[in-house]
């Protein structure tokens, strides 16, 4: 037996599936699994997959999850380092021993009567020196199919692993879907994730948040690289030059829209490399190089339309890679199509909500779940960059940190230097969204958009960021962006979406030393004349409001940042405290 076979055998002895099926990643197999999910397997009383109108949504299936299983459950997510301090105040912690005892009890016989799917997959291009070979076990076709879309899955990975035992391991079961018996546990030193009780993307597709962020961030800390919650895009200018940037924004704050942005400025084009995760390595040339370890897009459906994200609508209707999933959207019975709030057109007459109940517009309840999602191959995207499959990745010229802030934060600010940029990332705050189970719309500090995903003590993570900067001879410039500032009536001032290219253009101009900037207490800001605003209808005073630094708001902001830093006590890097003090001084 190979180490892989031995490991699978051990897990099967514990979970006791009816049968074990090794996935080969082929198209025929995908059809077979879909068939099985339509006819045999059920989740919360619904068939796992329902075939949608193949004329309008080719290769697409509707899925409904258990009503209590619709988002990441941060309070049930644990990072099990040998000691609590390594996990830090940013993670829930129990000892590896206790976690394993608890999970073993819950997993005993949890796959009884079900099939165990063995999923061999790569995170990253198989020829990339940055890629990792992984295997996940799961007991639902929904996860098996989702992993096929989101990763590079197939038999060749089993061959690549061969006699090695250093592959990344994931054991997943939906268990009985009871939130009382739901745990997502990580064992960073063993490169192992053990998750039970949920079928939701971020809890169950273990290559995504669990491995590519929580465990990979720990690997990166030890090996000298960064695993980040970032979009990767190439911005092509009218001369045909492409500048690559990454952008960290919290969940459900528009990363997918940014990754596929349809430019409103003639001659500018955005090329997609990734919409959620970036692995950043220091290249031999002293620059930062990024790869997207994923191969699919798991995006929020509500709000996606021909107007807000035309390229995503094209992606969802493209018949290239099989299949595409829609999870917890509403369902137009007459057209046999998915539907969500914000999609083009008026609500259909005969609509079922995300739980399959008849929907009545008068009740004021959303038809699609606010965190309903599509799962689609990145190869379906018409904006896919030619560099997507380049094993080396792409060289990064700028890093953007963003959040959703209705007040306080300007549209765009450039950090003074790398250290100041790390400070800028570390102090990012954002309003919470429906992507995780918690109160929506309250501001929380979410440094580098990594609060729920950093697999170790964030104070050490900040130190690591500072150290990476010291090793880069050509570091990217760092910026903060905020598309969400409102006027006194509470209306968004900046139009966002395709108009964000105007901010990206300024960033590209700064990177290429084409424009000057204004120095302020919180960083460099644009001279308004350098922002391409032709065709936009924003009054001057509104534009100024987008860049206003309100001293009362910033006093509160600095107090809030200080409170957050204090959670990390002595471990917090002194450089960031010093940056905070300097900012306070400058704002006086
Ligand atoms: C996601 C998330 O699903 O951040 O990407 O929650
Ligand atoms: Mn995400």
Coordinates of C-alpha atoms and ligand atoms in Angstrom, one line a residue:
X1 CA 0.0 0.0 0.0
X2 CA 1.2 3.5 -0.7
X3 CA 1.0 6.1 2.1
X4 CA -2.0 7.6 0.4
X5 CA -3.8 4.3 0.2
X6 CA -3.0 3.6 3.8
X7 CA -4.3 7.0 4.9
X8 CA -7.6 6.5 2.9
X9 CA -7.9 3.0 4.4
X10 CA -7.5 4.4 8.0
X11 CA -10.1 7.1 7.4
X12 CA -12.6 4.6 5.9
X13 CA -12.2 2.4 9.0
X14 CA -13.3 5.3 11.1
X15 CA -16.0 6.8 8.9
X16 CA -17.4 3.4 7.6
X17 CA -18.7 4.3 4.1
X18 CA -20.7 1.9 2.0
X19 CA -18.1 2.2 -0.8
X20 CA -15.0 4.1 -1.7
X21 CA -14.7 5.8 -5.1
X22 CA -11.4 7.2 -6.4
X23 CA -12.1 10.2 -8.7
X24 CA -10.1 10.5 -11.9
X25 CA -11.3 14.0 -12.8
X26 CA -12.7 13.0 -16.2
X27 CA -15.7 14.5 -17.9
X28 CA -17.5 11.2 -17.9
X29 CA -17.0 10.9 -14.2
X30 CA -18.5 14.4 -13.7
X31 CA -21.6 13.4 -15.6
X32 CA -21.9 10.2 -13.5
X33 CA -21.6 12.1 -10.2
X34 CA -24.2 14.7 -11.3
X35 CA -26.5 11.9 -12.3
X36 CA -26.0 10.3 -9.0
X37 CA -26.7 13.6 -7.2
X38 CA -29.9 14.1 -9.2
X39 CA -31.3 10.6 -8.6
X40 CA -29.8 9.0 -5.5
X41 CA -28.4 11.6 -3.1
X42 CA -30.5 14.1 -1.2
X43 CA -29.6 17.0 1.1
X44 CA -32.2 18.5 3.4
X45 CA -34.9 16.5 1.4
X46 CA -33.9 18.0 -2.0
X47 CA -32.0 16.1 -4.7
X48 CA -28.4 17.4 -4.6
X49 CA -28.6 18.7 -8.2
X50 CA -31.4 19.9 -10.4
X51 CA -30.7 20.4 -14.1
X52 CA -31.4 23.9 -15.2
X53 CA -32.5 25.2 -18.7
X54 CA -29.6 24.1 -20.8
X55 CA -30.4 26.6 -23.6
X56 CA -30.0 29.6 -21.4
X57 CA -27.7 28.2 -18.6
X58 CA -25.8 25.4 -20.3
X59 CA -24.3 22.7 -18.1
X60 CA -25.9 24.2 -15.0
X61 CA -27.5 22.8 -11.9
X62 CA -29.4 24.2 -9.0
X63 CA -28.4 23.0 -5.5
X64 CA -30.1 23.7 -2.2
X65 CA -28.3 23.3 1.1
X66 CA -29.6 22.7 4.6
X67 CA -31.2 25.9 5.8
X68 CA -28.7 26.2 8.6
X69 CA -25.7 25.6 6.4
X70 CA -25.5 28.7 4.2
X71 CA -22.2 30.5 5.1
X72 CA -18.9 30.0 6.8
X73 CA -19.2 29.4 10.5
X74 CA -16.2 31.3 12.0
X75 CA -17.3 30.4 15.6
X76 CA -17.0 26.7 14.8
X77 CA -13.7 27.0 13.1
X78 CA -10.5 26.1 15.0
X79 CA -6.8 26.3 14.3
X80 CA -5.2 23.6 16.4
X81 CA -1.5 24.5 16.9
X82 CA 0.2 22.8 19.8
X83 CA -0.2 26.0 21.8
X84 CA -2.8 28.7 22.0
X85 CA -0.3 31.6 21.6
X86 CA 0.7 30.4 18.1
X87 CA -3.0 30.4 17.1
X88 CA -3.3 34.0 18.5
X89 CA -6.3 36.0 19.6
X90 CA -7.5 36.0 16.0
X91 CA -8.3 32.2 16.0
X92 CA -10.4 29.8 18.0
X93 CA -8.1 27.3 19.6
X94 CA -8.3 23.8 21.1
X95 CA -5.3 21.5 21.4
X96 CA -4.7 19.1 18.6
X97 CA -5.3 16.2 20.9
X98 CA -8.6 17.4 22.2
X99 CA -9.7 18.4 18.6
X100 CA -8.9 14.9 17.3
X101 CA -10.7 13.2 20.2
X102 CA -13.8 15.3 19.6
X103 CA -13.8 14.9 15.8
X104 CA -13.1 11.1 16.0
X105 CA -16.2 10.7 18.1
X106 CA -18.3 12.6 15.6
X107 CA -16.8 10.9 12.7
X108 CA -17.2 7.3 13.9
X109 CA -19.5 5.8 11.2
X110 CA -20.4 9.3 9.8
X111 CA -20.3 8.0 6.2
X112 CA -22.4 4.9 6.9
X113 CA -24.6 4.1 3.9
X114 CA -22.8 6.8 1.8
X115 CA -20.0 6.8 -0.7
X116 CA -16.5 8.1 0.2
X117 CA -15.1 10.1 -2.7
X118 CA -11.3 10.3 -2.9
X119 CA -10.4 13.6 -4.6
X120 CA -6.8 14.0 -5.7
X121 CA -6.2 17.7 -6.6
X122 CA -3.5 20.3 -7.2
X123 CA -3.6 23.8 -5.8
X124 CA -1.7 25.7 -8.4
X125 CA -0.6 24.6 -11.9
X126 CA 1.0 21.1 -11.6
X127 CA 4.2 22.4 -13.2
X128 CA 4.5 25.3 -10.8
X129 CA 7.2 25.0 -8.1
X130 CA 4.7 26.8 -5.8
X131 CA 1.9 24.3 -6.4
X132 CA 0.8 21.7 -3.8
X133 CA -0.6 18.2 -4.2
X134 CA -3.6 17.5 -2.0
X135 CA -6.2 14.8 -1.4
X136 CA -9.7 15.4 0.1
X137 CA -12.1 12.7 1.2
X138 CA -15.8 13.6 1.2
X139 CA -19.2 11.9 1.4
X140 CA -21.2 14.1 -0.9
X141 CA -21.3 14.5 -4.7
X142 CA -21.9 18.2 -4.2
X143 CA -18.4 18.7 -2.7
X144 CA -16.8 16.3 -5.2
X145 CA -18.2 18.3 -8.1
X146 CA -17.4 21.6 -6.5
X147 CA -13.8 20.6 -6.0
X148 CA -13.6 19.5 -9.6
X149 CA -14.6 23.0 -10.6
X150 CA -12.5 24.9 -8.1
X151 CA -9.2 22.9 -8.3
X152 CA -7.2 21.0 -10.8
X153 CA -8.4 17.5 -9.9
X154 CA -7.5 14.2 -11.5
X155 CA -5.7 10.9 -11.6
X156 CA -2.3 12.5 -12.5
X157 CA -2.2 14.0 -9.0
X158 CA -2.4 10.5 -7.4
X159 CA 0.5 9.5 -9.7
X160 CA 2.4 12.6 -8.7
X161 CA 2.0 11.8 -5.0
X162 CA 3.1 8.2 -5.6
X163 CA 5.0 6.9 -2.6
X164 CA 5.2 10.4 -0.9
X165 CA 3.3 11.1 2.3
X166 CA 3.7 14.8 2.4
X167 CA 0.5 15.6 0.5
X168 CA -2.1 17.9 2.0
X169 CA -4.9 15.9 3.7
X170 CA -8.5 16.8 4.1
X171 CA -11.2 14.7 5.7
X172 CA -14.7 16.0 5.2
X173 CA -18.2 14.6 6.0
X174 CA -21.5 16.4 6.0
X175 CA -22.3 14.4 9.1
X176 CA -25.9 15.0 10.1
X177 CA -25.7 18.8 9.2
X178 CA -26.5 19.7 12.7
X179 CA -24.8 22.9 13.7
X180 CA -24.3 21.5 17.2
X181 CA -22.1 18.8 15.7
X182 CA -20.3 21.1 13.1
X183 CA -16.5 21.7 13.4
X184 CA -13.9 22.9 10.9
X185 CA -10.5 22.0 12.4
X186 CA -7.0 22.7 11.1
X187 CA -3.8 21.0 12.1
X188 CA -1.2 23.3 10.4
X189 CA 1.9 21.3 11.3
X190 CA 0.4 18.1 9.8
X191 CA -1.0 19.9 6.7
X192 CA -4.4 18.3 7.7
X193 CA -8.0 19.7 7.7
X194 CA -10.8 17.8 9.4
X195 CA -14.3 19.2 8.8
X196 CA -17.6 17.7 9.8
X197 CA -21.3 18.9 9.7
X198 CA -21.3 21.4 6.8
X199 CA -21.5 21.2 3.0
X200 CA -20.9 25.0 2.6
X201 CA -18.1 26.1 0.3
X202 CA -15.8 27.8 2.8
X203 CA -16.3 25.0 5.4
X204 CA -16.3 22.0 3.0
X205 CA -14.2 22.7 -0.1
X206 CA -11.0 22.1 2.0
X207 CA -8.6 23.3 -0.7
X208 CA -10.0 26.8 -0.5
X209 CA -10.0 28.7 2.7
X210 CA -8.9 25.8 5.0
X211 CA -5.8 24.8 3.0
X212 CA -5.0 27.7 0.6
X213 CA -5.3 30.3 3.3
X214 CA -5.3 29.0 6.9
X215 CA -2.7 26.2 6.5
X216 CA -0.9 27.8 3.6
X217 CA -0.4 31.1 5.5
X218 CA 1.4 29.0 8.2
X219 CA 3.5 27.3 5.5
X220 CA 4.3 30.7 4.0
X221 CA 5.3 32.0 7.4
X222 CA 7.8 29.1 7.8
X223 CA 9.0 29.1 4.2
X224 CA 9.2 32.8 3.4
X225 CA 6.1 33.4 1.3
X226 CA 2.5 34.8 1.7
X227 CA -0.9 33.2 1.2
X228 CA -3.4 36.0 0.8
X229 CA -7.2 36.7 0.4
X230 CA -6.6 38.6 -2.8
X231 CA -7.8 39.1 -6.4
X232 CA -5.0 39.0 -9.0
X233 CA -5.6 41.0 -12.2
X234 CA -3.6 42.4 -15.2
X235 CA -4.5 45.9 -16.2
X236 CA -3.8 46.5 -19.9
X237 CA -3.4 50.2 -21.0
X238 CA -4.0 51.6 -24.4
X239 CA -0.4 50.9 -25.4
X240 CA -0.9 47.2 -24.7
X241 CA 1.3 47.2 -21.6
X242 CA -0.1 45.1 -18.7
X243 CA 0.5 45.9 -15.1
X244 CA -0.3 43.1 -12.6
X245 CA -1.8 44.0 -9.2
X246 CA -3.4 42.1 -6.3
X247 CA -6.3 43.4 -4.1
X248 CA -7.4 42.2 -0.7
X249 CA -11.0 42.8 0.1
X250 CA -13.2 41.0 2.7
X251 CA -15.7 38.4 1.7
X252 CA -18.7 39.6 -0.4
X253 CA -17.2 43.1 -0.9
X254 CA -16.8 42.9 -4.7
X255 CA -13.6 40.9 -5.3
X256 CA -15.2 38.9 -8.1
X257 CA -16.5 42.0 -9.8
X258 CA -13.1 43.6 -9.6
X259 CA -11.4 40.5 -11.0
X260 CA -13.6 40.6 -14.1
X261 CA -14.1 44.4 -14.4
X262 CA -15.4 45.6 -17.8
X263 CA -13.6 48.9 -18.2
X264 CA -15.5 52.1 -18.9
X265 CA -12.3 53.8 -20.1
X266 CA -11.5 53.3 -23.8
X267 CA -8.3 51.3 -24.4
X268 CA -8.1 49.8 -20.8
X269 CA -8.8 46.2 -20.2
X270 CA -8.8 44.0 -17.1
X271 CA -7.5 40.4 -17.4
X272 CA -8.5 37.8 -14.7
X273 CA -6.0 35.6 -12.9
X274 CA -7.8 35.1 -9.6
X275 CA -10.8 36.4 -7.7
X276 CA -10.1 35.1 -4.1
X277 CA -6.7 33.7 -3.3
X278 CA -3.1 34.7 -4.2
X279 CA 0.1 32.9 -3.2
X280 CA 2.9 35.4 -3.3
X281 CA 6.5 34.4 -3.6
X282 CA 9.7 36.5 -3.8
X283 CA 11.1 35.9 -7.3
X284 CA 14.8 35.5 -8.2
X285 CA 14.5 39.1 -9.6
X286 CA 13.5 40.6 -6.2
X287 CA 10.0 41.2 -7.3
X288 CA 6.8 39.7 -5.8
X289 CA 5.2 37.0 -8.0
X290 CA 1.6 35.8 -7.7
X291 CA -0.2 32.6 -8.6
X292 CA -3.8 31.8 -8.1
X293 CA -3.9 28.3 -6.6
X294 CA -7.6 27.8 -7.6
X295 CA -9.1 27.0 -10.9
X296 CA -12.7 28.2 -10.3
X297 CA -14.8 31.1 -9.1
X298 CA -17.1 30.7 -6.1
X299 CA -18.9 34.0 -6.2
X300 CA -21.9 35.7 -4.5
X301 CA -24.9 35.7 -6.9
X302 CA -27.1 38.5 -5.6
X303 CA -26.2 41.8 -7.3
X304 CA -24.6 40.1 -10.3
X305 CA -26.1 41.4 -13.5
X306 CA -25.2 42.4 -17.1
X307 CA -24.9 45.9 -15.6
X308 CA -22.7 45.2 -12.6
X309 CA -20.6 42.3 -14.0
X310 CA -21.3 41.6 -17.7
X311 CA -18.3 39.3 -17.9
X312 CA -19.6 37.1 -15.1
X313 CA -22.9 36.8 -16.8
X314 CA -21.1 35.6 -19.9
X315 CA -19.0 33.2 -17.8
X316 CA -22.2 31.7 -16.3
X317 CA -23.7 31.1 -19.7
X318 CA -20.6 29.7 -21.4
X319 CA -20.6 26.1 -22.4
X320 CA -17.0 25.1 -22.0
X321 CA -16.1 23.4 -18.7
X322 CA -18.7 21.0 -17.2
X323 CA -20.5 21.8 -14.9
X324 CA -21.6 25.1 -13.3
X325 CA -23.5 25.1 -10.0
X326 CA -25.9 27.6 -8.4
X327 CA -26.4 27.1 -4.7
X328 CA -29.3 28.7 -2.7
X329 CA -30.4 31.0 -5.5
X330 CA -34.1 31.4 -6.1
X331 CA -35.7 29.4 -9.0
X332 CA -37.8 30.6 -11.9
X333 CA -40.2 27.7 -12.3
X334 CA -41.5 28.6 -15.8
X335 CA -38.1 29.2 -17.3
X336 CA -36.3 26.6 -15.2
X337 CA -33.6 29.1 -14.5
X338 CA -31.8 30.4 -11.4
X339 CA -32.8 33.9 -10.2
X340 CA -31.5 36.3 -7.6
X341 CA -32.1 39.9 -6.4
X342 CA -30.2 42.3 -8.6
X343 CA -30.2 40.1 -11.7
X344 CA -31.5 41.8 -14.9
X345 CA -35.3 42.1 -15.4
X346 CA -38.3 42.0 -13.1
X347 CA -38.9 39.1 -10.7
X348 CA -40.6 36.2 -12.4
X349 CA -44.3 35.4 -11.5
X350 CA -43.7 31.8 -10.6
X351 CA -40.7 31.9 -8.3
X352 CA -39.5 29.5 -5.6
X353 CA -37.2 30.9 -2.9
X354 CA -33.8 29.4 -2.0
X355 CA -35.5 26.8 0.2
X356 CA -37.9 25.8 -2.6
X357 CA -41.0 27.5 -1.2
X358 CA -43.3 29.7 -3.3
X359 CA -42.1 33.2 -3.0
X360 CA -44.4 36.2 -2.5
X361 CA -42.9 39.6 -3.2
X362 CA -45.3 41.2 -0.7
X363 CA -43.7 39.5 2.3
X364 CA -40.5 41.5 1.9
X365 CA -38.3 38.5 2.2
X366 CA -35.4 37.9 -0.2
X367 CA -36.0 35.1 -2.7
X368 CA -32.3 34.2 -3.1
X369 CA -30.2 33.7 0.0
X370 CA -28.0 36.8 0.4
X371 CA -25.0 34.5 0.4
X372 CA -26.2 32.3 -2.5
X373 CA -23.4 31.4 -4.8
X374 CA -22.3 30.2 -8.2
X375 CA -19.4 27.8 -8.7
X376 CA -18.0 28.0 -12.2
X377 CA -14.7 27.2 -13.8
X378 CA -12.3 30.1 -14.4
X379 CA -11.7 28.7 -17.8
X380 CA -15.2 29.9 -18.7
X381 CA -14.3 33.5 -18.1
X382 CA -13.9 35.5 -21.3
X383 CA -11.5 37.8 -19.4
X384 CA -9.1 34.9 -18.4
X385 CA -5.5 36.1 -18.7
X386 CA -3.1 34.3 -21.0
X387 CA -0.8 34.1 -18.0
X388 CA -3.3 32.1 -15.9
X389 CA -1.5 28.8 -16.5
X390 CA 2.0 30.3 -16.3
X391 CA 3.7 28.2 -13.6
X392 CA 5.8 31.1 -12.6
X393 CA 2.8 33.4 -12.0
X394 CA 2.8 37.1 -12.7
X395 CA 5.0 40.0 -11.2
X396 CA 3.1 42.3 -8.9
X397 CA 3.5 46.1 -9.1
X398 CA 0.8 47.1 -6.6
X399 CA -1.1 45.7 -3.7
X400 CA -4.5 47.1 -2.8
X401 CA -6.2 46.8 0.6
X402 CA -9.9 47.6 0.7
X403 CA -13.0 47.3 2.8
X404 CA -16.5 48.4 2.9
X405 CA -16.6 51.8 4.8
X406 CA -19.5 54.1 4.4
X407 CA -17.6 56.8 6.2
X408 CA -14.0 57.7 7.2
X409 CA -11.9 56.1 4.4
X410 CA -11.0 57.9 1.2
X411 CA -11.5 56.5 -2.3
X412 CA -7.8 55.7 -2.7
X413 CA -4.6 56.4 -0.7
X414 CA -1.1 55.3 -1.4
X415 CA 1.2 54.2 1.4
X416 CA 4.5 56.1 1.9
X417 CA 6.5 52.9 1.7
X418 CA 6.3 49.1 2.4
X419 CA 6.3 49.4 6.2
X420 CA 3.6 52.1 6.1
X421 CA 1.8 49.9 3.6
X422 CA 1.8 47.0 6.0
X423 CA 0.4 49.3 8.6
X424 CA -2.3 50.4 6.2
X425 CA -3.2 46.7 5.6
X426 CA -3.1 45.9 9.3
X427 CA -5.5 48.7 10.2
X428 CA -8.1 47.9 7.5
X429 CA -11.7 47.7 8.8
X430 CA -14.8 46.6 7.0
X431 CA -18.5 46.2 7.5
X432 CA -19.4 42.5 8.0
X433 CA -21.4 40.7 5.2
X434 CA -23.5 37.6 4.8
X435 CA -20.6 35.4 3.8
X436 CA -20.2 34.3 7.4
X437 CA -22.7 33.7 10.2
X438 CA -22.7 36.9 12.3
X439 CA -24.4 40.3 12.6
X440 CA -24.2 42.0 9.2
X441 CA -23.1 45.6 8.7
X442 CA -21.0 46.3 11.7
X443 CA -17.4 47.6 11.3
X444 CA -14.7 45.1 12.4
X445 CA -11.0 45.3 11.9
X446 CA -10.1 42.9 9.2
X447 CA -6.4 43.3 8.5
X448 CA -5.4 42.4 4.9
X449 CA -9.0 40.9 4.7
X450 CA -7.4 37.9 6.4
X451 CA -9.0 38.0 9.9
X452 CA -11.0 34.8 9.4
X453 CA -8.3 33.1 7.4
X454 CA -4.9 33.8 9.0
X455 CA -3.9 30.4 10.3
X456 CA -1.6 31.7 13.1
X457 CA -1.1 34.7 15.4
X458 CA -1.7 37.8 13.4
X459 CA 1.0 39.7 15.3
X460 CA 3.5 37.2 13.8
X461 CA 1.8 37.5 10.5
X462 CA 2.4 41.3 10.5
X463 CA 6.0 40.7 11.4
X464 CA 6.2 38.3 8.5
X465 CA 4.8 40.9 6.1
X466 CA 7.5 43.4 7.3
X467 CA 10.2 40.8 6.8
X468 CA 9.0 40.0 3.3
X469 CA 9.4 43.7 2.4
X470 CA 13.0 43.6 3.5
X471 CA 13.8 40.8 1.1
X472 CA 12.1 42.5 -1.9
X473 CA 14.5 44.7 -4.0
X474 CA 11.6 45.9 -6.1
X475 CA 8.6 45.9 -3.8
X476 CA 5.1 46.6 -5.1
X477 CA 3.5 49.9 -4.0
X478 CA 0.7 49.6 -1.5
X479 CA -2.7 51.3 -1.7
X480 CA -6.0 51.4 0.2
X481 CA -9.3 51.6 -1.7
X482 CA -12.8 52.2 -0.6
X483 CA -15.6 52.3 -3.2
X484 CA -18.4 52.6 -0.5
X485 CA -18.3 56.1 0.9
X486 CA -21.8 57.7 1.2
X487 CA -23.0 61.3 1.1
X488 CA -25.1 63.0 3.8
X489 CA -28.2 61.2 2.5
X490 CA -26.6 57.8 2.7
X491 CA -26.2 57.4 -1.1
X492 CA -23.0 55.9 -2.5
X493 CA -20.9 58.8 -4.0
X494 CA -18.6 56.7 -6.2
X495 CA -20.4 54.7 -9.0
X496 CA -18.1 51.7 -8.5
X497 CA -18.1 48.6 -10.7
X498 CA -16.8 49.4 -14.2
X499 CA -15.9 53.0 -13.2
X500 CA -13.4 51.6 -10.7
X501 CA -11.0 51.4 -13.7
X502 CA -10.5 55.1 -13.2
X503 CA -8.9 54.5 -9.7
X504 CA -6.9 51.5 -11.2
X505 CA -5.6 53.8 -13.9
X506 CA -4.3 56.3 -11.3
X507 CA -2.7 53.4 -9.5
X508 CA -1.0 52.2 -12.7
X509 CA 0.1 55.8 -13.4
X510 CA 1.7 56.0 -9.9
X511 CA 3.4 52.7 -10.3
X512 CA 4.9 53.9 -13.6
X513 CA 5.8 57.3 -12.1
X514 CA 3.5 59.1 -14.5
X515 CA 1.8 61.4 -12.0
X516 CA 2.6 63.3 -8.8
X517 CA 0.5 62.9 -5.6
X518 CA -0.5 65.0 -2.6
X519 CA 1.0 64.1 0.8
X520 CA -1.5 63.8 3.7
X521 CA -1.4 62.5 7.2
X522 CA -2.6 59.1 6.1
X523 CA -0.6 58.7 2.8
X524 CA -0.4 60.1 -0.7
X525 CA -3.7 61.0 -2.4
X526 CA -4.4 62.0 -6.0
X527 CA -4.6 65.5 -7.3
X528 CA -8.1 65.5 -8.7
X529 CA -6.8 66.6 -12.1
X530 CA -4.9 63.3 -12.4
X531 CA -8.1 61.2 -12.0
X532 CA -9.7 60.5 -15.4
X533 CA -13.3 61.6 -14.6
X534 CA -14.6 62.4 -18.1
X535 CA -18.1 61.2 -18.6
X536 CA -18.8 60.9 -14.8
X537 CA -21.4 63.1 -13.3
X538 CA -20.0 63.7 -9.8
X539 CA -20.1 67.3 -8.5
X540 CA -16.7 68.7 -7.3
X541 CA -17.9 68.9 -3.7
X542 CA -18.9 65.3 -3.8
X543 CA -15.5 64.4 -5.2
X544 CA -13.9 66.2 -2.4
X545 CA -16.0 64.4 0.1
X546 CA -14.6 61.1 -1.3
X547 CA -11.2 62.2 -0.2
X548 CA -12.2 64.0 3.0
X549 CA -10.1 63.3 6.1
X550 CA -12.5 64.1 9.0
X551 CA -10.5 64.7 12.1
X552 CA -13.2 63.6 14.5
X553 CA -13.8 60.3 12.6
X554 CA -10.1 59.7 12.4
X555 CA -9.6 60.2 16.1
X556 CA -12.2 57.5 16.7
X557 CA -10.5 55.3 14.0
X558 CA -7.1 55.6 15.6
X559 CA -8.6 54.6 19.0
X560 CA -10.2 51.6 17.4
X561 CA -7.0 50.6 15.7
X562 CA -5.1 50.9 19.0
X563 CA -7.7 48.7 20.7
X564 CA -7.2 46.1 18.0
X565 CA -3.4 46.2 18.2
X566 CA -3.6 45.9 22.0
X567 CA -5.2 42.5 21.7
X568 CA -1.8 41.2 20.5
X569 CA 0.1 42.7 23.5
X570 CA 3.8 42.6 23.4
X571 CA 3.8 40.4 20.3
X572 CA 2.6 43.3 18.1
X573 CA 5.5 44.5 16.0
X574 CA 6.9 47.8 17.4
X575 CA 7.2 49.2 13.8
X576 CA 3.4 49.2 13.5
X577 CA 2.8 50.9 16.8
X578 CA 5.4 53.4 15.7
X579 CA 3.5 53.9 12.4
X580 CA 0.3 54.4 14.4
X581 CA 1.9 57.0 16.6
X582 CA 3.3 58.9 13.6
X583 CA -0.1 58.9 11.9
X584 CA -1.7 60.3 15.1
X585 CA 0.9 63.0 15.2
X586 CA 0.3 63.9 11.5
X587 CA -3.4 64.0 12.0
X588 CA -3.3 66.5 14.9
Ligands
LIG1 C1 -15.4 33.2 0.0 C2 -15.4 34.0 1.3 O1 -16.3 32.4 -0.1 O2 -14.5 34.8 1.5 O3 -14.6 33.5 -0.8 O4 -16.2 33.7 2.2
LIG2 MN1 -13.1 34.9 -0.1

